[in-house]
Structures are given as structure tokens and as C-alpha cells.
């Protein structure tokens, strides 16, 4: 039986028939009523209430949340479908406003829950079952929580303090205009437009783009650096001195619910593997016909083929790749197509990029891609379907525990991509196409793993330096050393890159967020390696990880499935996969 797949727009009917239809109006009214009912329960929340009554309240909250999620999801998906549609814009703004109000009206629950004493909470949690991890996680921060008046002061002062600094940084940097000469014409570009140039074929333009980027950032460098220093000082004052976290990075680790030792091991193993990507850069230089690669060239294209894959073939290959891994997994992926929950065609006004959206676990997730036929687009289809599979394997959990936590969020998506790539490579006879596919893989691995790891290493060092009263100039020097460790002598790094750190919004906005990218990607590589070694025996353990959703901590989930992410070898296994890809590339390019 062969089925054919065509590029389509999705259907949102499983959510609502339309923003102005009766079912939507009914949903708004119902949610309003449910929240009002919930508010009336407030006096019942007591440390000595019967656990059964407590569980009943949780179920009620869950129902309310499902409904709220459905409305929000409809608004978000409809807007992505057509970002130029005025009605969709207005509707989304209205929903956001409505949800913020609902959230404020129900905030009392989590505040009450976190304020309970440990024994009181333990007593109420006795029959909590499915809600267990969600409840535990909310209380993780209790030891670091200050008294109510202190928390209030921090909140109030943040608005004009740390948050204001972050806003100031965004306002300053978002108005930057970059001037660069392309095809004999000086163009004024935004940062995004400028960065597109570094993926281009002209080495001169690539160099000019980076030089202009850091010329502009460097001009404000002393000010941007000062903003960063103030933010780091604020982070330490609040989190170390007042809340008593043991280190600056521990704050983020607790949010991710990953033990400090695991993150330390990850960073250590990664740093040791820096020479791996240095080898890759040397190979790339060879292919580009350069003696030595310049930092400007690391994203330069080496594509030699322009092979296109018809959509029908792409979907077929993806489903086959999943089927070879496990038929049930392929069945789940197929559901997205059967339900017409995928928006694959390219349309004017449609959101660019790709995503998978799952909200209420009772519904099949929605997937958006902009399919144009490149090998990368095929991987994207496999990637987003992986997210959908993850959500469906965890659909038996409640709305609070179905979604996996950040460190595990990219597991099924990246793993699915690996399955597809292996299949593409196995079926492809054209060496040039095989080479392009592998190159794209290692390019991505560099950007998600090594680059992010070295940002995290710099952040860690920067915190210590700020504490010791370092100047912005000294931090630039430290950043130059960071780059030297990362690239060795595999790259020529221009002096202007000393300002790169002031151009990374993540380290300003969400300190230590970046390591999660490397964590997720390496975890998948490490798992994939075990799959290659163990074959079928691996499949049920892998599915166990996905089915857990967010119902346990990452450590509990992985341990239960028999993986030990506290061991350095586990992470090294991930790097070994990258090493094999580079081996293959060296082989192909040598022939
Ligand atoms: Zn993803």
C-alpha cells in the first residue's frame, strides 16, 4: 500500500471551528466560570485539609489548564499560519491578556503550596500520584526562598534594576544598523540580515560581515560590558549572598533539575573534546581550498550538490526511517498526517522556520514546517515529527507532567533526525550528496555543542572575574583566551572577536541557559551510540524515556531507563558519534 503526501495547510478544527464561532465563545465563558469557581476554593487550602480534597483541587486545576491551553494554542497556531492577518493578531493579543489575568487570579495556589512546611506537604502528597513530580518541583526552590517582604522588595527593585538593565541592553543593541558592502553596493542591514552573509559563498563578504558586527558592538563594548558586569554582580548578590546557592551556575541547574556534578562533568568532557572540532575545521579549510580556515569561514557552505527531495518522498523516507526503528513510533508519526495537523507548504505571511506544538495531551500535536525540498528540510520534517512522537508517547500524563523538561526536550526530535540521516546516507550513492549531508550535521553539532559549551565556560569564569573586580578590558582578554582554547591553531581568529561575548543576548537575559543546548544534543548522540551497539534491545529503554514526559526529574527518567549521566563516559559516547562523522567525512574527501 502506498500513500501519497502533498504539501498542505493544517486544520485547527480539533481545537475550535474559529475565533468568532460559538465553540470559542463557550470556551471563554467556561474558563471564566471555572476560574471563578476555583477562587472560591481558596479558604479550603489548609495544611491539615484531607489529602483527597487536595487531589480533587489538583484535578480541577488540570481541567482548567487544559481548556486555557487549547484556547492559547489555537491563537498561537492561527497567528503562525498567517502572521499578516489582523484578526489573528488581535485575537492573540486578547488571549494573552485574558490568560495573564486568569494566571494572576490562580497564583495563590502555588504560593500557598511553596509556603507549606515539608511534613505538611509530604502528608498532602501521599495520594498525589501523577501530580507528584510537578508538586515536588514547585517546592525545589523553597530552601532558597526568602521571607515574603524580602521577596517583594526583590521583585520591586528588579523592575528598575536587573530587568531594566536587560531591557536597556536589548534597546541599545536592537537599534544597531550594520553597513556592509555587497556586490559593490553599501547596504544597511539588521543583525539577522548581516549574519545571513556569513553563510554565503564570498569569503570577502563573510569577513566584512563579522568585522562590521564587532566594530559596532565593540564601539559600545565598554558600556555593554559594564551592563553585563552589573547583571553578574546582581546575580551573585541575590543568589549567592541572600539565597545561599552554592555557585552562580547552580541556580540554572536547579531550574533544569540537573545535579551540579552532572553539569560539571559535561563541561569538563566537552572541553577535552575541543580538538575534535579543530580537526573538522582543518578538513573544511581543505575543501574550501584554504591553507587555514579563518573564524569568518566556519559557516561557509561546502555544498556541491543541489539535490531536491519531493515532499512525498521526504515524508515516505521519514516514516520508513521511524518504522525501521520501531513500527509503533512510525504509527504515531503518521497520526499527524492522518489528522491533517501539519502545515508544510510555503505561503506568504506564514511564520518562517519550523516547530511542533503540543498543549493538551489529549490532542495530536500540530507541526509547522516550510518545506522547500533540501536535505535539511527533510531533516526538519523528521525533527518536528520527533517532537510530536515524544508528546504522543507521553499523552497518558496530565497536562502538568506530560511535557518534558528542558534538558530532555530535544531528545526525540534529534534522535529522529539521526535515524533519517543514517537512512539518507545508506541510500545515497552520490558521494557529493553524502558529503553535504554529513557536513551539515557536523556544522550543526559545532553550533549546538562546542560553541555553547565555551560560552558557558566563559560565563563561569566571568562570574569569578567580576567578583574579583575585573575590568571590561580584562574580560575581553579572558574571552580571547577562551577562543584560543576552543580553536587551538585550527583557525585564524580576528582581533575583533574579543567583543563577541557582549553580543550574546542569552548570557545577559538567561545566565547559563546555553549549556542546555549542548546537554540535549550530546545526550541524544550518547543514546544513539547505544542504539547502534545494542540494536533492538535499546528500543524499549528509549521509549521508556520518552513516555515519561515530564513526570520525573531528568535523572530519575534516565536512571530508570538504565543510563548513567553522572559518568564521564556517557558524555564521551556522544562525542564519539561526532568523531565518527568526522572520520567518515575525512574518508569521503580523501577519495
Ligand atoms: Zn526541536
XYZ file of C-alpha atoms and ligand atoms in Angstrom:
592
model
C 0.000 0.000 0.000
C 1.465 3.332 -0.973
C 0.139 6.583 0.316
C 0.952 9.910 -1.163
C 1.600 13.095 0.752
C 1.093 16.579 -0.619
C 2.077 19.970 0.737
C -0.817 21.283 2.792
C -2.141 23.861 5.227
C -3.174 22.351 8.542
C -6.632 22.121 10.034
C -7.253 23.545 13.516
C -10.746 22.086 13.762
C -9.784 19.680 16.528
C -9.316 22.793 18.663
C -12.056 25.205 17.594
C -14.032 25.981 14.460
C -12.915 29.627 14.506
C -12.107 32.573 16.719
C -15.577 34.076 16.225
C -17.513 30.831 16.427
C -19.865 29.622 19.144
C -17.459 26.952 20.463
C -14.779 29.571 21.117
C -17.182 31.892 22.900
C -18.353 28.969 25.003
C -14.746 28.084 25.910
C -14.042 31.639 27.104
C -17.221 31.690 29.213
C -16.478 28.283 30.641
C -12.908 29.179 31.586
C -14.070 32.406 33.211
C -16.615 30.425 35.235
C -14.118 27.718 36.172
C -11.588 30.244 37.437
C -14.277 31.964 39.482
C -15.168 28.576 40.993
C -11.527 27.889 41.701
C -11.123 31.187 43.538
C -13.912 30.120 45.871
C -11.808 27.123 46.939
C -9.149 29.340 48.444
C -10.386 29.078 52.050
C -10.226 25.283 51.782
C -6.471 25.293 51.194
C -5.109 24.354 54.598
C -2.130 22.348 55.769
C -4.445 19.920 57.544
C -7.017 19.514 54.778
C -7.808 15.907 53.804
C -5.425 14.679 51.052
C -8.422 13.550 48.983
C -9.770 17.085 48.914
C -6.351 18.311 47.877
C -6.189 15.855 44.963
C -9.651 16.935 43.866
C -8.456 20.529 43.648
C -5.482 19.414 41.554
C -7.800 17.673 39.114
C -9.891 20.775 38.852
C -6.794 22.859 38.131
C -5.777 20.395 35.489
C -9.101 20.695 33.677
C -8.916 24.498 33.810
C -5.388 24.425 32.429
C -6.308 22.115 29.557
C -9.009 24.482 28.461
C -6.718 27.510 28.772
C -4.029 25.701 26.778
C -6.460 24.890 23.969
C -7.508 28.490 23.592
C -3.914 29.735 23.681
C -2.766 27.070 21.274
C -5.461 27.981 18.768
C -4.469 31.635 18.972
C -0.764 30.815 18.517
C -1.243 28.378 15.646
C -3.667 30.599 13.796
C -1.249 33.514 14.033
C 1.669 31.336 12.779
C -0.444 30.254 9.866
C -0.884 33.844 8.727
C 1.095 36.451 10.646
C -0.309 39.242 8.460
C -3.905 38.500 9.395
C -5.207 41.413 11.521
C -7.903 39.284 13.154
C -5.349 36.667 14.171
C -3.079 39.377 15.608
C -5.869 40.973 17.608
C -7.161 37.629 18.798
C -3.753 36.547 20.041
C -3.264 39.784 21.965
C -6.708 39.350 23.510
C -5.957 35.761 24.547
C -2.608 36.725 26.088
C -4.277 39.425 28.143
C -7.071 37.085 29.229
C -4.608 34.325 30.228
C -2.405 36.712 32.228
C -5.480 37.732 34.218
C -6.519 34.118 34.791
C -2.991 33.294 35.923
C -2.912 36.121 38.428
C -6.244 35.042 39.850
C -4.978 31.496 40.469
C -1.458 32.357 41.604
C -2.446 31.889 45.234
C -2.254 28.121 44.841
C 1.462 27.867 44.089
C 2.310 30.486 46.710
C 0.400 28.531 49.325
C 1.949 25.266 48.199
C 5.508 26.559 48.405
C 4.895 28.085 51.821
C 3.918 24.774 53.460
C 6.325 23.009 55.817
C 7.952 19.834 54.476
C 5.965 17.430 56.641
C 2.699 19.153 55.765
C 3.437 18.930 52.066
C 4.528 15.296 52.376
C 1.241 14.451 54.028
C -0.851 16.089 51.305
C 1.239 14.489 48.561
C 0.544 10.955 49.769
C -2.058 10.229 47.133
C -0.845 12.719 44.556
C 0.314 10.017 42.090
C 0.587 11.625 38.683
C 0.958 15.097 40.188
C 3.906 14.074 42.354
C 6.848 15.470 40.361
C 5.063 18.684 39.456
C 4.367 19.331 43.133
C 7.901 18.401 44.173
C 9.425 20.607 41.519
C 7.476 23.650 42.693
C 8.930 23.123 46.147
C 12.527 22.656 44.946
C 13.071 26.359 45.409
C 11.743 26.537 48.922
C 15.188 26.330 50.605
C 16.281 29.330 48.536
C 13.162 31.361 49.091
C 13.315 34.394 51.361
C 10.628 35.874 53.555
C 7.611 37.406 51.838
C 8.633 41.049 52.436
C 12.141 40.291 51.152
C 10.787 38.582 48.043
C 8.534 41.563 47.436
C 11.408 44.001 47.708
C 13.476 41.949 45.243
C 10.556 41.891 42.792
C 10.005 45.608 43.036
C 13.673 46.513 42.784
C 14.185 44.102 39.851
C 11.816 46.107 37.692
C 14.158 49.083 37.810
C 17.288 47.018 38.439
C 18.272 43.781 36.682
C 15.224 43.663 34.394
C 15.756 47.282 33.430
C 19.398 46.548 32.585
C 18.367 43.656 30.350
C 15.790 45.880 28.612
C 18.380 48.596 28.220
C 20.782 46.101 26.645
C 18.082 44.994 24.192
C 17.065 48.543 23.332
C 20.662 49.571 22.740
C 21.612 46.586 20.608
C 18.350 46.242 18.669
C 18.790 49.643 17.116
C 22.194 48.843 15.704
C 22.487 49.255 11.944
C 25.253 47.419 10.124
C 26.757 48.811 6.958
C 28.434 46.401 4.653
C 29.434 46.389 1.022
C 27.845 43.624 -1.026
C 28.205 43.484 -4.821
C 29.729 46.948 -4.924
C 26.857 48.484 -3.032
C 26.830 49.569 0.628
C 23.827 48.080 2.367
C 22.286 48.922 5.736
C 21.356 45.697 7.462
C 19.864 44.349 10.673
C 21.895 41.805 12.624
C 19.873 38.929 11.181
C 20.407 40.124 7.644
C 24.075 40.672 8.349
C 24.515 37.172 9.737
C 22.952 35.638 6.637
C 26.065 36.830 4.826
C 28.363 34.549 6.831
C 26.601 31.536 5.307
C 27.366 32.855 1.827
C 29.998 31.783 -0.694
C 32.042 35.000 -0.900
C 34.965 34.904 1.597
C 35.387 38.692 1.443
C 31.757 39.307 2.317
C 31.926 36.804 5.178
C 34.918 38.634 6.646
C 33.337 42.042 6.197
C 30.118 40.903 7.887
C 31.920 39.769 11.050
C 34.212 42.798 11.113
C 31.210 45.096 10.882
C 29.305 43.147 13.542
C 32.077 43.514 16.109
C 33.003 47.008 15.022
C 29.514 48.115 16.017
C 29.346 46.037 19.209
C 32.928 46.968 20.035
C 32.162 50.691 19.813
C 29.683 50.253 22.666
C 31.759 47.436 24.144
C 32.842 49.225 27.325
C 29.196 50.106 28.078
C 27.766 46.708 27.114
C 30.499 45.065 29.180
C 29.580 47.226 32.170
C 25.937 46.217 31.830
C 26.998 42.574 31.879
C 29.181 43.110 34.933
C 26.310 44.766 36.802
C 23.984 41.899 35.908
C 26.513 39.340 37.130
C 27.024 41.255 40.344
C 23.270 41.351 40.849
C 23.051 37.605 40.141
C 25.697 36.883 42.776
C 24.337 39.358 45.350
C 20.871 37.890 45.138
C 21.521 34.211 44.524
C 24.724 33.577 46.452
C 24.681 36.114 49.280
C 20.948 36.227 50.000
C 19.526 32.939 48.763
C 22.642 30.892 49.566
C 23.056 28.993 46.323
C 26.469 27.327 46.280
C 27.578 28.735 42.898
C 26.274 31.013 40.131
C 25.549 28.100 37.780
C 23.690 26.112 40.490
C 20.716 28.429 40.095
C 20.226 27.348 36.497
C 20.957 23.717 37.326
C 18.134 23.699 39.837
C 15.737 25.206 37.295
C 16.744 22.426 34.885
C 16.640 19.965 37.780
C 20.047 18.562 36.874
C 22.662 17.960 39.642
C 25.650 20.336 39.719
C 28.113 17.439 39.357
C 26.497 16.342 36.101
C 26.852 19.772 34.534
C 30.456 19.990 35.746
C 31.217 16.618 34.154
C 29.547 17.663 30.906
C 31.614 20.863 30.708
C 34.825 19.025 31.545
C 34.342 16.275 28.974
C 33.366 18.831 26.347
C 36.423 20.984 26.928
C 38.620 17.921 26.478
C 36.979 17.288 23.112
C 37.794 20.698 21.650
C 40.440 19.143 19.313
C 37.658 17.153 17.650
C 36.068 20.192 16.024
C 39.518 21.619 15.332
C 40.030 18.588 13.095
C 36.755 19.392 11.400
C 37.828 22.973 10.718
C 41.059 21.750 9.143
C 39.060 19.474 6.888
C 36.768 22.309 5.963
C 39.738 24.530 5.087
C 40.956 21.847 2.724
C 37.606 21.654 0.989
C 37.348 25.403 0.641
C 40.848 25.439 -0.819
C 42.319 27.453 2.056
C 45.529 26.771 3.941
C 43.898 27.663 7.197
C 40.289 28.473 7.936
C 39.557 31.921 9.306
C 36.975 32.340 12.073
C 34.948 34.131 9.383
C 34.605 30.890 7.424
C 33.273 28.396 9.912
C 29.756 28.554 8.487
C 30.889 28.788 4.865
C 28.965 26.399 2.640
C 30.799 23.447 1.159
C 27.728 22.240 -0.721
C 28.456 20.828 -4.079
C 25.103 19.247 -4.867
C 21.710 20.874 -5.122
C 19.676 17.733 -4.748
C 15.983 18.304 -4.045
C 13.631 15.841 -2.408
C 9.961 15.923 -3.386
C 7.740 16.256 -0.314
C 6.076 12.905 -0.851
C 9.472 11.222 -0.907
C 10.628 13.136 2.189
C 7.631 12.044 4.226
C 7.956 8.487 2.937
C 11.626 8.311 3.909
C 10.972 9.818 7.322
C 8.173 7.399 8.123
C 10.269 4.478 6.832
C 13.197 5.538 8.999
C 10.921 5.647 12.037
C 9.339 2.349 11.020
C 12.708 0.590 10.843
C 13.400 1.796 14.352
C 10.006 0.813 15.734
C 6.640 0.359 13.979
C 4.648 1.894 16.841
C 6.725 5.054 16.669
C 6.055 5.319 12.932
C 2.325 4.849 13.534
C 2.359 7.779 15.942
C 4.114 9.999 13.412
C 1.532 9.048 10.803
C -1.268 10.305 13.045
C -0.082 13.873 12.464
C -0.731 13.449 8.737
C -3.974 11.497 9.161
C -5.378 14.295 11.305
C -4.110 16.963 8.940
C -2.164 18.571 11.767
C 0.829 19.523 9.637
C 1.279 22.798 7.783
C 4.004 22.083 5.269
C 3.525 24.385 2.291
C 5.316 27.708 1.833
C 2.912 30.654 1.883
C 3.243 34.378 2.085
C 2.715 35.612 5.646
C 3.243 32.193 7.198
C 5.739 32.045 10.071
C 9.226 31.028 8.959
C 11.180 28.115 10.435
C 9.594 25.071 11.979
C 8.044 23.944 15.258
C 5.862 21.340 16.896
C 3.147 22.477 19.270
C 1.620 20.223 21.887
C -0.532 21.596 24.680
C -3.436 19.409 25.801
C -2.085 15.819 25.806
C -5.495 14.571 24.657
C -4.906 16.088 21.217
C -2.477 15.095 18.458
C 0.267 17.784 18.245
C 0.471 20.289 15.393
C 3.582 20.636 13.244
C 4.694 23.581 11.115
C 7.470 23.395 8.517
C 8.289 25.441 5.428
C 9.167 22.636 3.062
C 11.412 23.597 0.166
C 12.982 20.247 -0.701
C 16.572 20.494 0.575
C 18.140 17.656 2.569
C 17.969 19.999 5.560
C 14.218 20.364 5.072
C 13.831 16.590 5.128
C 15.722 16.501 8.446
C 13.447 19.230 9.744
C 10.374 17.140 8.985
C 11.940 14.211 10.876
C 12.917 16.570 13.727
C 9.474 18.100 14.262
C 7.742 14.726 13.926
C 10.109 13.506 16.644
C 8.714 16.185 18.973
C 5.206 15.024 18.086
C 6.115 11.378 18.794
C 7.582 12.388 22.157
C 4.356 14.175 23.079
C 2.145 11.284 21.987
C 4.186 8.668 23.861
C 3.651 10.797 26.976
C -0.020 11.564 26.313
C -1.202 9.459 29.276
C 0.228 12.006 31.723
C -1.634 15.024 32.951
C -1.210 18.468 31.470
C 1.380 19.428 34.109
C 3.629 16.380 33.719
C 3.269 15.464 30.053
C 5.764 17.976 28.679
C 9.386 17.001 29.148
C 11.755 19.366 30.936
C 14.254 21.483 29.010
C 17.278 19.111 29.135
C 15.221 16.281 27.618
C 13.047 18.385 25.316
C 15.107 17.737 22.171
C 15.606 14.002 22.723
C 13.062 12.532 20.317
C 13.496 15.270 17.713
C 17.269 14.985 17.401
C 17.153 11.212 17.655
C 14.619 11.112 14.811
C 16.893 13.306 12.730
C 19.750 10.851 13.309
C 17.580 7.959 12.149
C 16.685 9.823 8.988
C 20.245 10.947 8.247
C 21.513 7.393 8.610
C 18.897 6.239 6.157
C 19.666 9.043 3.715
C 23.365 8.187 3.896
C 22.724 4.487 3.438
C 20.556 5.029 0.370
C 22.571 7.791 -1.228
C 25.097 6.743 -3.819
C 26.259 10.186 -4.858
C 29.336 10.970 -2.755
C 28.829 14.713 -3.104
C 25.344 14.480 -1.593
C 26.580 12.236 1.220
C 29.313 14.717 1.980
C 26.870 17.646 2.103
C 24.602 15.794 4.492
C 27.438 14.929 6.858
C 28.886 18.412 6.712
C 25.556 19.934 7.654
C 25.399 17.507 10.601
C 28.801 18.421 11.985
C 28.219 22.142 11.338
C 25.098 21.897 13.487
C 26.873 19.826 16.126
C 29.544 22.518 16.393
C 26.978 25.301 16.797
C 24.843 23.467 19.355
C 27.581 21.745 21.336
C 31.029 23.299 21.308
C 30.096 26.915 20.762
C 27.553 26.819 23.600
C 29.898 24.954 25.949
C 32.563 27.619 25.537
C 30.003 30.345 26.213
C 29.070 28.539 29.437
C 32.748 28.173 30.379
C 33.225 31.882 29.802
C 30.159 32.711 31.884
C 31.539 30.677 34.748
C 34.879 32.431 34.534
C 33.264 35.859 34.100
C 31.374 35.482 37.351
C 34.609 34.860 39.239
C 36.312 37.745 37.473
C 33.510 40.183 38.245
C 33.646 39.120 41.868
C 37.369 39.856 41.861
C 36.711 43.286 40.375
C 37.988 42.675 36.826
C 37.742 45.430 34.203
C 35.916 45.055 30.880
C 39.317 45.017 29.170
C 40.423 42.102 31.340
C 37.260 40.237 30.428
C 37.986 40.764 26.738
C 41.397 39.219 27.321
C 39.814 36.270 29.100
C 37.461 35.860 26.148
C 40.404 35.807 23.741
C 41.911 33.001 25.813
C 38.602 31.166 25.761
C 38.627 31.320 21.949
C 42.237 30.159 21.846
C 41.374 27.060 23.899
C 38.361 26.363 21.743
C 40.037 26.669 18.358
C 43.698 25.898 19.078
C 45.642 26.771 15.973
C 42.968 25.354 13.666
C 41.600 28.827 12.964
C 42.782 32.342 12.355
C 40.766 34.469 14.784
C 40.492 38.199 14.071
C 41.144 40.583 16.948
C 37.589 41.954 16.783
C 36.236 38.653 18.171
C 37.309 39.799 21.643
C 33.920 41.599 21.647
C 31.869 38.538 20.801
C 30.756 37.990 24.405
C 28.987 41.361 24.595
C 26.959 40.354 21.551
C 25.382 37.196 23.029
C 21.926 38.145 24.360
C 21.498 34.796 26.144
C 24.259 35.432 28.663
C 22.577 38.723 29.584
C 18.991 37.543 29.603
C 19.155 33.987 30.923
C 22.533 33.303 32.564
C 23.836 29.769 31.970
C 20.967 28.866 29.679
C 23.327 27.942 26.832
C 24.659 24.669 28.222
C 21.202 23.110 27.848
C 21.654 23.067 24.065
C 24.867 21.071 24.351
C 23.348 18.873 27.040
C 20.376 17.895 24.855
C 22.378 17.262 21.712
C 25.104 15.206 23.395
C 22.571 13.218 25.341
C 20.952 12.176 22.078
C 24.277 11.327 20.454
C 25.146 9.233 23.510
C 21.805 7.447 23.299
C 22.182 6.952 19.579
C 25.538 5.334 20.106
C 23.953 2.820 22.470
C 21.242 2.137 19.898
C 23.897 1.337 17.302
C 25.595 -1.014 19.744
C 22.544 -2.723 21.193
C 20.038 -2.623 18.346
C 16.537 -3.784 19.237
C 17.248 -4.142 22.953
C 17.687 -0.414 23.118
C 14.240 0.433 21.715
C 12.073 -0.229 24.806
C 14.514 1.651 27.076
C 14.410 4.607 24.726
C 10.634 4.576 24.568
C 10.566 4.491 28.350
C 12.459 7.793 28.409
C 10.020 9.426 26.029
C 6.912 8.023 27.711
C 7.999 9.540 30.998
C 7.369 13.009 29.550
C 7.933 15.418 32.423
C 6.616 13.125 35.147
C 10.012 12.690 36.809
C 13.324 14.556 37.004
C 15.777 14.044 34.105
C 17.970 11.983 36.408
C 15.101 9.741 37.550
C 13.998 9.216 33.945
C 17.448 8.302 32.642
C 18.359 6.139 35.624
C 15.121 4.211 35.343
C 15.885 3.516 31.694
C 19.362 2.330 32.689
C 21.557 5.275 31.694
C 24.072 6.950 33.977
C 24.639 10.562 33.029
C 26.878 11.159 36.034
C 29.638 9.212 34.282
C 32.114 10.969 32.022
C 31.976 8.002 29.606
C 28.310 8.671 28.956
C 29.058 12.130 27.578
C 32.191 10.922 25.811
C 29.943 8.480 23.956
C 28.176 11.493 22.464
C 31.450 12.982 21.244
C 32.447 9.619 19.776
C 29.439 9.879 17.459
C 30.691 13.255 16.232
C 34.167 11.756 15.821
C 32.760 9.025 13.607
C 31.010 11.563 11.421
C 34.283 13.433 11.006
C 36.073 10.137 10.230
C 33.540 9.446 7.500
C 33.984 12.942 6.122
C 37.752 12.581 6.050
C 37.332 9.315 4.201
C 34.942 10.754 1.606
C 37.065 13.837 0.978
C 40.278 11.815 0.709
C 38.872 9.670 -2.092
Zn 13.383 20.871 18.317
